[in-house]
Amino acid sequence: MKTVASHALGCKVNQYESEAIAELFGERGYQLVDINQQADVYVINTCTVTNLGDKKSRQLIRKVKRQNPNAIVVAAGCYAQTAPEEILAMEGVNIVVGTKDRKKIVELVEQYQKKQKAESYVSEIMKEREFEPLSIQKLENRTRAYLKIQDGCSQFCTYCIIPYARGPIRSRKPEDVLAEVKKLSQNGFREVILAGIHVASYGKDLKDTTLLEVIEKVHDVQQIQRIRFSSIEPNIVTEEFVKSLSKLPKVCDHFHLSLQSGCDKTLKAMNRKYDTQKYRQAVSILRKYMKNVAITTDMIVGFPQETEEDFLESYHFAKEMGFAKIHVFPYSPKKGTPAAAMSGQLENAVKNKRSQALLQLSSDMTEKFLKGFLQKEMEVLYERAVGENIYEGHTTNYIKVHAKSASNVINSIVKTTINEIKSEMAMGVVTKL
């Protein structure tokens, strides 16, 4: 039996696609193995969101070729889409596929076995208008399933290469979303995460549906007990949207609300489509309808021309918002984006200093947020064992919990009393099975 390893670098969408690719090979009789094992075929779903993503992709390609010099190596994904010739020129790469035509990968591998000629199959993604249906029927040892419902981005933030790697927005048909959710529920999954490159734009290209409507359809699937969705922006967070979500008990009270900067001058330079006032309003609406809501975010520090005053404005805005967590990214120039060509690029020492300040703020805010739930009984979906009679899971508002239980509680939603906070995590005791 031939063996294949399918591995993703980068985002959850990439990871979803890699699992779907693995299933395609599995259906054709290939045995699936880990990326660190010797395989006949390696499929690397590359990342290009930063220069580091490019570098890690190249390193992994070289590593797998050393593991088996005779393996067929397929480079797919975002880095492959934006730099196909560069990747094809790498020693050991046999097939290059971008961010479409992944359904043909098995066929392309089998063609290569006959021709033995390295080729790129990357096409012009900016002309793409159809969502490529990749689906997952099985997920091993998981309680939560990612479900890709959207691809592409038309925002063109000045620091971001992704619109050029993923093309314009394309939404998955609601009936296809629902069919996969039902299959996942039949396989025992309790929680689904609706993911996409820019999930807030879901439905804009279909004209007859919206993100809210597809969430409502998923909510009707009886066995699914929790619904989350990936990062959104404040423009979608209207009174009507959140009020409707608050009436759907399966929708989790955790929102990753993308900020990037708390300084309006910097937001404008980034070509973000909102300002701090719009963001403040979105946070206010979420807290109005969901009393225990966790709001997490991403922030970039050291954007070109960001002064110390700009950074402090951003820092104080973040503090005002009282996030449950901030994911902090020092700005990294990405070749091919407008921001990389801007004047006023900052030194790494400045970026690192600002990163540390924001990370400390994030840590303080996380501790404060978690302490608000001490001695409270929360519903936790337990995902795995982490010790003898100790299980790890998450609350609806995405607090990680470790708790003791004499019974196996994996894939169960169990009432748990939080009795201790320890390093961005809660410790608890199972109170009701």
Short mmCIF file of C-alpha atoms in Angstrom, two decimals:
data_model
loop_
_atom_site.label_atom_id
_atom_site.label_comp_id
_atom_site.label_asym_id
_atom_site.label_seq_id
_atom_site.Cartn_x
_atom_site.Cartn_y
_atom_site.Cartn_z
CA MET A 1 0.00 0.00 0.00
CA LYS A 2 1.35 3.45 -0.90
CA THR A 3 1.72 5.99 1.89
CA VAL A 4 0.93 9.72 1.97
CA ALA A 5 1.50 12.53 4.47
CA SER A 6 -0.67 15.65 4.13
CA HIS A 7 0.41 18.55 6.31
CA ALA A 8 -0.64 22.20 6.71
CA LEU A 9 1.31 25.24 7.78
CA GLY A 10 -0.55 28.33 8.94
CA CYS A 11 -4.25 28.90 9.46
CA LYS A 12 -7.20 26.67 10.35
CA VAL A 13 -8.49 26.85 6.76
CA ASN A 14 -5.19 25.34 5.56
CA GLN A 15 -5.49 22.63 8.20
CA TYR A 16 -9.05 21.83 7.09
CA GLU A 17 -7.92 21.60 3.46
CA SER A 18 -5.01 19.30 4.35
CA GLU A 19 -7.35 16.91 6.17
CA ALA A 20 -9.70 16.95 3.17
CA ILE A 21 -6.73 16.17 0.85
CA ALA A 22 -5.70 13.30 3.15
CA GLU A 23 -9.21 11.86 2.81
CA LEU A 24 -8.99 12.04 -1.00
CA PHE A 25 -5.83 9.92 -0.88
CA GLY A 26 -7.41 7.58 1.68
CA GLU A 27 -10.35 6.98 -0.66
CA ARG A 28 -7.87 5.92 -3.37
CA GLY A 29 -6.26 3.31 -1.13
CA TYR A 30 -3.30 5.25 0.23
CA GLN A 31 -2.26 4.73 3.84
CA LEU A 32 -2.06 8.01 5.78
CA VAL A 33 1.10 8.62 7.80
CA ASP A 34 2.53 11.48 9.87
CA ILE A 35 4.65 14.17 8.20
CA ASN A 36 7.67 13.03 10.24
CA GLN A 37 7.47 9.50 8.86
CA GLN A 38 8.76 8.17 5.56
CA ALA A 39 6.05 8.42 2.89
CA ASP A 40 5.74 7.82 -0.84
CA VAL A 41 3.91 11.14 -1.26
CA TYR A 42 4.14 14.35 0.77
CA VAL A 43 1.57 17.11 0.31
CA ILE A 44 2.67 20.38 1.95
CA ASN A 45 -0.10 22.98 2.21
CA THR A 46 2.09 26.09 2.35
CA CYS A 47 1.56 29.42 4.13
CA THR A 48 2.60 32.87 2.91
CA VAL A 49 0.96 35.24 5.40
CA THR A 50 4.47 36.34 6.51
CA ASN A 51 8.02 35.87 5.19
CA LEU A 52 8.45 33.38 8.05
CA GLY A 53 5.56 31.36 6.60
CA ASP A 54 7.44 31.17 3.27
CA LYS A 55 10.63 30.12 5.06
CA LYS A 56 8.90 27.39 7.12
CA SER A 57 7.27 26.07 3.94
CA ARG A 58 10.66 25.78 2.19
CA GLN A 59 12.22 24.16 5.26
CA LEU A 60 9.49 21.52 5.46
CA ILE A 61 9.77 20.73 1.74
CA ARG A 62 13.52 20.14 2.15
CA LYS A 63 12.98 18.07 5.32
CA VAL A 64 10.52 15.63 3.74
CA LYS A 65 12.74 15.19 0.70
CA ARG A 66 15.60 14.22 3.02
CA GLN A 67 13.29 11.70 4.75
CA ASN A 68 12.63 10.01 1.41
CA PRO A 69 14.61 11.24 -1.62
CA ASN A 70 12.36 9.13 -3.88
CA ALA A 71 9.08 10.63 -2.58
CA ILE A 72 6.76 12.69 -4.74
CA VAL A 73 6.52 16.14 -3.13
CA VAL A 74 3.46 18.30 -3.80
CA ALA A 75 3.57 21.97 -2.75
CA ALA A 76 0.07 23.43 -2.51
CA GLY A 77 -1.61 26.42 -0.88
CA CYS A 78 -0.93 30.12 -0.52
CA TYR A 79 2.87 30.32 -0.97
CA ALA A 80 2.58 27.97 -3.95
CA GLN A 81 -0.11 30.24 -5.42
CA THR A 82 1.90 33.45 -5.11
CA ALA A 83 5.35 32.08 -6.05
CA PRO A 84 4.87 28.94 -8.19
CA GLU A 85 8.07 29.31 -10.24
CA GLU A 86 10.16 29.90 -7.11
CA ILE A 87 8.82 26.72 -5.54
CA LEU A 88 9.04 24.63 -8.72
CA ALA A 89 12.72 25.60 -8.96
CA MET A 90 13.35 24.06 -5.50
CA GLU A 91 15.19 20.78 -5.60
CA GLY A 92 12.83 17.94 -4.82
CA VAL A 93 9.50 19.62 -5.67
CA ASN A 94 7.58 17.56 -8.21
CA ILE A 95 4.13 19.16 -8.36
CA VAL A 96 2.96 22.71 -7.55
CA VAL A 97 -0.75 23.38 -6.97
CA GLY A 98 -2.10 26.70 -5.68
CA THR A 99 -5.31 27.45 -3.81
CA LYS A 100 -7.63 25.72 -6.26
CA ASP A 101 -7.73 22.33 -8.01
CA ARG A 102 -6.82 20.53 -4.77
CA LYS A 103 -9.47 17.92 -5.65
CA LYS A 104 -7.22 16.85 -8.53
CA ILE A 105 -4.12 16.26 -6.41
CA VAL A 106 -4.36 12.44 -6.37
CA GLU A 107 -4.84 12.43 -10.13
CA LEU A 108 -1.85 14.78 -10.61
CA VAL A 109 0.35 12.54 -8.43
CA GLU A 110 -0.62 9.49 -10.48
CA GLN A 111 0.05 11.40 -13.72
CA TYR A 112 3.49 12.34 -12.42
CA GLN A 113 4.28 8.68 -11.70
CA LYS A 114 3.85 8.03 -15.44
CA LYS A 115 5.49 11.20 -16.83
CA GLN A 116 8.19 11.85 -14.19
CA LYS A 117 8.14 15.54 -15.15
CA ALA A 118 7.92 18.33 -12.52
CA GLU A 119 5.08 20.75 -13.32
CA SER A 120 3.12 23.70 -11.94
CA TYR A 121 -0.66 23.62 -12.17
CA VAL A 122 -1.19 27.04 -10.58
CA SER A 123 -3.87 29.10 -12.35
CA GLU A 124 -5.01 32.74 -12.10
CA ILE A 125 -6.85 32.85 -8.78
CA MET A 126 -8.11 36.43 -9.17
CA LYS A 127 -10.51 35.21 -11.88
CA GLU A 128 -11.94 32.45 -9.70
CA ARG A 129 -15.62 32.85 -8.78
CA GLU A 130 -16.65 29.36 -7.60
CA PHE A 131 -16.10 27.84 -4.16
CA GLU A 132 -14.04 24.65 -4.54
CA PRO A 133 -15.88 21.91 -2.63
CA LEU A 134 -13.47 20.09 -0.34
CA SER A 135 -15.09 18.23 2.51
CA ILE A 136 -14.18 16.09 5.50
CA GLN A 137 -16.21 13.03 6.41
CA LYS A 138 -14.03 11.72 9.25
CA LEU A 139 -11.96 13.43 11.91
CA GLU A 140 -10.08 11.19 14.28
CA ASN A 141 -10.00 11.79 18.04
CA ARG A 142 -11.66 15.19 17.98
CA THR A 143 -14.72 16.65 19.67
CA ARG A 144 -14.77 19.86 17.63
CA ALA A 145 -14.83 19.99 13.85
CA TYR A 146 -13.71 22.81 11.58
CA LEU A 147 -15.92 23.36 8.59
CA LYS A 148 -14.76 25.59 5.73
CA ILE A 149 -17.69 27.64 4.46
CA GLN A 150 -15.90 30.49 2.66
CA ASP A 151 -12.74 31.27 0.69
CA GLY A 152 -11.03 34.40 -0.60
CA CYS A 153 -10.86 37.98 0.59
CA SER A 154 -11.60 41.31 -1.11
CA GLN A 155 -10.48 43.63 1.70
CA PHE A 156 -6.93 44.35 0.45
CA CYS A 157 -5.42 45.53 3.73
CA THR A 158 -2.10 47.13 2.87
CA TYR A 159 -0.02 44.64 4.90
CA CYS A 160 -1.70 41.46 3.67
CA ILE A 161 -0.87 39.17 0.73
CA ILE A 162 -3.85 36.84 1.25
CA PRO A 163 -6.26 38.41 -1.30
CA TYR A 164 -3.61 37.70 -3.96
CA ALA A 165 -3.12 34.15 -2.67
CA ARG A 166 -6.79 33.26 -2.20
CA GLY A 167 -8.58 35.43 -4.76
CA PRO A 168 -12.01 37.06 -4.42
CA ILE A 169 -14.66 35.94 -1.95
CA ARG A 170 -16.44 32.67 -2.70
CA SER A 171 -19.08 31.13 -0.44
CA ARG A 172 -20.01 27.50 -0.05
CA LYS A 173 -23.63 26.72 -0.90
CA PRO A 174 -25.80 26.50 2.25
CA GLU A 175 -27.05 23.03 1.30
CA ASP A 176 -23.44 21.77 1.06
CA VAL A 177 -22.61 23.30 4.46
CA LEU A 178 -25.63 21.63 6.00
CA ALA A 179 -24.88 18.25 4.42
CA GLU A 180 -21.37 18.23 5.90
CA VAL A 181 -22.60 19.39 9.32
CA LYS A 182 -25.08 16.50 9.38
CA LYS A 183 -22.32 14.00 8.51
CA LEU A 184 -20.10 15.41 11.24
CA SER A 185 -22.94 15.20 13.75
CA GLN A 186 -23.53 11.55 12.79
CA ASN A 187 -19.82 10.93 13.48
CA GLY A 188 -20.34 12.13 17.06
CA PHE A 189 -19.11 15.73 16.90
CA ARG A 190 -20.70 18.09 19.42
CA GLU A 191 -19.14 21.36 18.22
CA VAL A 192 -18.53 22.91 14.78
CA ILE A 193 -16.43 25.95 13.88
CA LEU A 194 -17.52 27.69 10.68
CA ALA A 195 -14.23 28.82 9.16
CA GLY A 196 -13.14 30.92 6.21
CA ILE A 197 -10.53 33.34 4.99
CA HIS A 198 -12.98 36.23 5.55
CA VAL A 199 -15.99 34.47 7.07
CA ALA A 200 -17.91 37.74 7.65
CA SER A 201 -18.33 38.08 3.87
CA TYR A 202 -20.08 34.71 3.65
CA GLY A 203 -23.05 34.88 1.26
CA LYS A 204 -22.22 38.22 -0.37
CA ASP A 205 -21.45 36.48 -3.66
CA LEU A 206 -24.46 34.13 -3.46
CA LYS A 207 -27.05 36.94 -3.08
CA ASP A 208 -29.65 34.68 -1.45
CA THR A 209 -28.08 33.92 1.94
CA THR A 210 -26.06 35.46 4.78
CA LEU A 211 -23.74 34.30 7.55
CA LEU A 212 -26.59 34.61 10.04
CA GLU A 213 -28.89 32.45 7.90
CA VAL A 214 -26.32 29.66 7.54
CA ILE A 215 -25.67 29.75 11.33
CA GLU A 216 -29.43 29.38 11.89
CA LYS A 217 -29.53 26.33 9.57
CA VAL A 218 -26.60 24.70 11.39
CA HIS A 219 -28.35 25.47 14.70
CA ASP A 220 -31.25 23.26 13.60
CA VAL A 221 -29.03 20.15 13.38
CA GLN A 222 -30.08 18.35 16.53
CA GLN A 223 -26.85 16.55 17.54
CA ILE A 224 -24.68 19.68 17.22
CA GLN A 225 -24.59 21.44 20.57
CA ARG A 226 -22.09 24.24 20.02
CA ILE A 227 -21.40 26.59 17.11
CA ARG A 228 -18.41 28.88 16.75
CA PHE A 229 -17.05 30.81 13.78
CA SER A 230 -13.63 32.16 12.94
CA SER A 231 -12.42 35.76 13.10
CA ILE A 232 -14.89 38.49 12.18
CA GLU A 233 -14.66 42.27 11.84
CA PRO A 234 -16.72 44.95 13.64
CA ASN A 235 -18.72 45.94 10.55
CA ILE A 236 -20.78 42.75 10.74
CA VAL A 237 -21.51 43.21 14.46
CA THR A 238 -24.81 45.07 14.24
CA GLU A 239 -27.59 45.16 16.84
CA GLU A 240 -29.76 42.95 14.62
CA PHE A 241 -26.96 40.39 14.04
CA VAL A 242 -26.02 39.97 17.71
CA LYS A 243 -29.60 40.07 18.97
CA SER A 244 -30.42 37.23 16.54
CA LEU A 245 -27.35 35.23 17.61
CA SER A 246 -28.25 35.67 21.29
CA LYS A 247 -31.53 33.84 20.62
CA LEU A 248 -29.59 30.80 19.36
CA PRO A 249 -28.42 28.96 22.51
CA LYS A 250 -25.90 26.82 20.61
CA VAL A 251 -23.90 29.86 19.45
CA CYS A 252 -20.92 30.24 21.77
CA ASP A 253 -20.26 33.51 23.58
CA HIS A 254 -16.71 33.89 22.27
CA PHE A 255 -15.89 36.27 19.41
CA HIS A 256 -12.51 36.81 17.82
CA LEU A 257 -13.06 40.40 16.75
CA SER A 258 -10.17 41.54 14.60
CA LEU A 259 -8.70 44.95 15.61
CA GLN A 260 -5.05 45.20 14.34
CA SER A 261 -4.64 48.71 15.79
CA GLY A 262 -6.40 50.95 18.29
CA CYS A 263 -5.15 54.09 16.50
CA ASP A 264 -7.36 55.53 13.74
CA LYS A 265 -4.39 56.92 11.81
CA THR A 266 -2.82 53.46 11.66
CA LEU A 267 -6.12 51.76 10.80
CA LYS A 268 -6.46 54.10 7.82
CA ALA A 269 -2.89 53.38 6.70
CA MET A 270 -3.69 49.65 6.96
CA ASN A 271 -6.82 50.15 4.78
CA ARG A 272 -9.03 48.61 7.47
CA LYS A 273 -12.70 49.33 6.81
CA TYR A 274 -13.63 50.61 10.31
CA ASP A 275 -12.37 53.00 12.97
CA THR A 276 -12.08 52.74 16.75
CA GLN A 277 -15.54 54.21 17.26
CA LYS A 278 -17.09 51.48 15.11
CA TYR A 279 -15.05 48.87 17.00
CA ARG A 280 -16.09 50.26 20.40
CA GLN A 281 -19.74 50.09 19.29
CA ALA A 282 -19.36 46.44 18.22
CA VAL A 283 -17.86 45.48 21.60
CA SER A 284 -20.68 47.31 23.38
CA ILE A 285 -23.34 45.43 21.38
CA LEU A 286 -21.72 42.05 22.10
CA ARG A 287 -21.61 42.76 25.84
CA LYS A 288 -25.18 44.03 25.82
CA TYR A 289 -26.58 40.70 24.59
CA MET A 290 -24.04 38.21 25.98
CA LYS A 291 -23.13 38.81 29.63
CA ASN A 292 -20.21 36.35 29.81
CA VAL A 293 -18.84 37.03 26.33
CA ALA A 294 -15.11 36.61 25.72
CA ILE A 295 -13.73 38.99 23.11
CA THR A 296 -10.30 38.14 21.76
CA THR A 297 -8.39 39.97 19.04
CA ASP A 298 -5.27 40.34 16.88
CA MET A 299 -3.06 43.42 17.02
CA ILE A 300 -0.08 44.44 14.89
CA VAL A 301 2.65 46.59 16.44
CA GLY A 302 5.33 48.58 14.64
CA PHE A 303 3.38 49.22 11.42
CA PRO A 304 5.30 51.63 9.12
CA GLN A 305 5.26 55.21 10.46
CA GLU A 306 3.67 54.17 13.78
CA THR A 307 4.95 56.74 16.29
CA GLU A 308 5.25 56.17 20.03
CA GLU A 309 2.11 58.31 20.44
CA ASP A 310 0.26 56.14 17.89
CA PHE A 311 1.30 53.00 19.75
CA LEU A 312 0.21 54.41 23.13
CA GLU A 313 -3.15 55.36 21.62
CA SER A 314 -3.51 51.77 20.39
CA TYR A 315 -2.38 50.36 23.76
CA HIS A 316 -4.87 52.45 25.75
CA PHE A 317 -7.72 51.58 23.39
CA ALA A 318 -6.96 47.87 23.88
CA LYS A 319 -6.93 48.40 27.64
CA GLU A 320 -10.30 50.16 27.44
CA MET A 321 -11.79 47.22 25.48
CA GLY A 322 -10.82 44.72 28.21
CA PHE A 323 -10.06 41.77 25.94
CA ALA A 324 -9.93 38.19 27.17
CA LYS A 325 -6.74 37.79 25.12
CA ILE A 326 -4.69 39.65 22.50
CA HIS A 327 -2.68 37.84 19.84
CA VAL A 328 0.24 40.21 19.23
CA PHE A 329 2.16 40.36 15.93
CA PRO A 330 5.20 42.58 15.30
CA TYR A 331 4.74 44.00 11.79
CA SER A 332 6.68 42.01 9.19
CA PRO A 333 7.04 43.49 5.67
CA LYS A 334 5.56 41.10 3.13
CA LYS A 335 6.93 41.40 -0.41
CA GLY A 336 4.19 42.34 -2.88
CA THR A 337 2.06 44.33 -0.41
CA PRO A 338 1.74 48.16 -0.37
CA ALA A 339 2.88 48.39 3.28
CA ALA A 340 6.23 46.75 2.46
CA ALA A 341 7.01 49.67 0.12
CA MET A 342 5.97 52.39 2.62
CA SER A 343 8.55 54.75 4.11
CA GLY A 344 9.10 54.79 7.87
CA GLN A 345 9.77 51.08 8.41
CA LEU A 346 10.60 50.58 12.11
CA GLU A 347 13.54 48.78 13.67
CA ASN A 348 12.98 45.35 15.18
CA ALA A 349 14.04 46.62 18.62
CA VAL A 350 11.13 49.11 18.59
CA LYS A 351 8.66 46.45 17.45
CA ASN A 352 9.87 44.01 20.12
CA LYS A 353 9.55 46.59 22.90
CA ARG A 354 5.99 47.42 21.86
CA SER A 355 5.13 43.72 21.50
CA GLN A 356 6.28 43.02 25.04
CA ALA A 357 4.19 45.88 26.42
CA LEU A 358 1.06 44.62 24.64
CA LEU A 359 1.71 41.01 25.62
CA GLN A 360 1.94 42.03 29.27
CA LEU A 361 -1.34 43.93 28.93
CA SER A 362 -2.91 40.84 27.35
CA SER A 363 -1.69 38.66 30.22
CA ASP A 364 -3.12 41.07 32.82
CA MET A 365 -6.47 41.23 31.01
CA THR A 366 -6.67 37.45 30.66
CA GLU A 367 -6.09 37.02 34.39
CA LYS A 368 -8.78 39.59 35.20
CA PHE A 369 -11.24 37.96 32.79
CA LEU A 370 -10.67 34.48 34.21
CA LYS A 371 -10.98 35.63 37.83
CA GLY A 372 -14.51 36.79 37.02
CA PHE A 373 -15.53 33.12 36.81
CA LEU A 374 -14.06 31.84 40.08
CA GLN A 375 -16.53 29.70 42.06
CA LYS A 376 -18.96 29.76 39.13
CA GLU A 377 -20.46 26.65 37.59
CA MET A 378 -19.72 26.47 33.85
CA GLU A 379 -20.60 24.00 31.11
CA VAL A 380 -17.41 22.45 29.74
CA LEU A 381 -17.03 20.30 26.64
CA TYR A 382 -14.19 17.94 27.51
CA GLU A 383 -11.86 17.03 24.66
CA ARG A 384 -9.01 14.88 26.03
CA ALA A 385 -7.35 13.35 29.06
CA VAL A 386 -4.23 15.19 30.29
CA GLY A 387 -3.42 13.01 33.29
CA GLU A 388 -4.91 10.32 35.49
CA ASN A 389 -8.57 11.29 35.98
CA ILE A 390 -7.77 14.82 34.72
CA TYR A 391 -9.53 16.11 31.60
CA GLU A 392 -9.16 19.21 29.43
CA GLY A 393 -12.01 21.08 27.81
CA HIS A 394 -13.43 24.51 27.04
CA THR A 395 -16.38 26.54 28.23
CA THR A 396 -18.67 28.21 25.70
CA ASN A 397 -16.63 31.41 26.10
CA TYR A 398 -13.46 29.44 25.39
CA ILE A 399 -11.91 29.26 28.83
CA LYS A 400 -9.57 26.28 28.91
CA VAL A 401 -10.42 24.09 31.91
CA HIS A 402 -8.60 21.19 33.57
CA ALA A 403 -10.78 19.21 35.95
CA LYS A 404 -10.73 15.97 37.91
CA SER A 405 -13.37 13.37 37.19
CA ALA A 406 -13.63 9.74 38.23
CA SER A 407 -15.63 9.06 35.05
CA ASN A 408 -14.40 9.47 31.47
CA VAL A 409 -15.96 12.77 30.33
CA ILE A 410 -14.36 13.05 26.86
CA ASN A 411 -16.85 14.41 24.29
CA SER A 412 -19.32 15.24 27.06
CA ILE A 413 -20.63 18.63 28.10
CA VAL A 414 -20.40 18.64 31.89
CA LYS A 415 -21.15 21.19 34.60
CA THR A 416 -17.90 22.16 36.29
CA THR A 417 -17.15 24.55 39.15
CA ILE A 418 -14.11 26.78 38.56
CA ASN A 419 -12.06 26.89 41.78
CA GLU A 420 -8.62 28.12 40.70
CA ILE A 421 -6.93 30.23 38.00
CA LYS A 422 -3.52 29.08 36.86
CA SER A 423 -1.52 30.66 34.01
CA GLU A 424 -4.28 31.63 31.53
CA MET A 425 -6.24 28.50 32.40
CA ALA A 426 -8.95 27.52 34.86
CA MET A 427 -8.87 24.56 37.21
CA GLY A 428 -12.17 23.02 38.19
CA VAL A 429 -14.11 20.16 39.68
CA VAL A 430 -16.80 18.26 37.80
CA THR A 431 -19.99 18.91 39.72
CA LYS A 432 -22.65 17.20 37.64
CA LEU A 433 -22.33 14.45 35.04
#
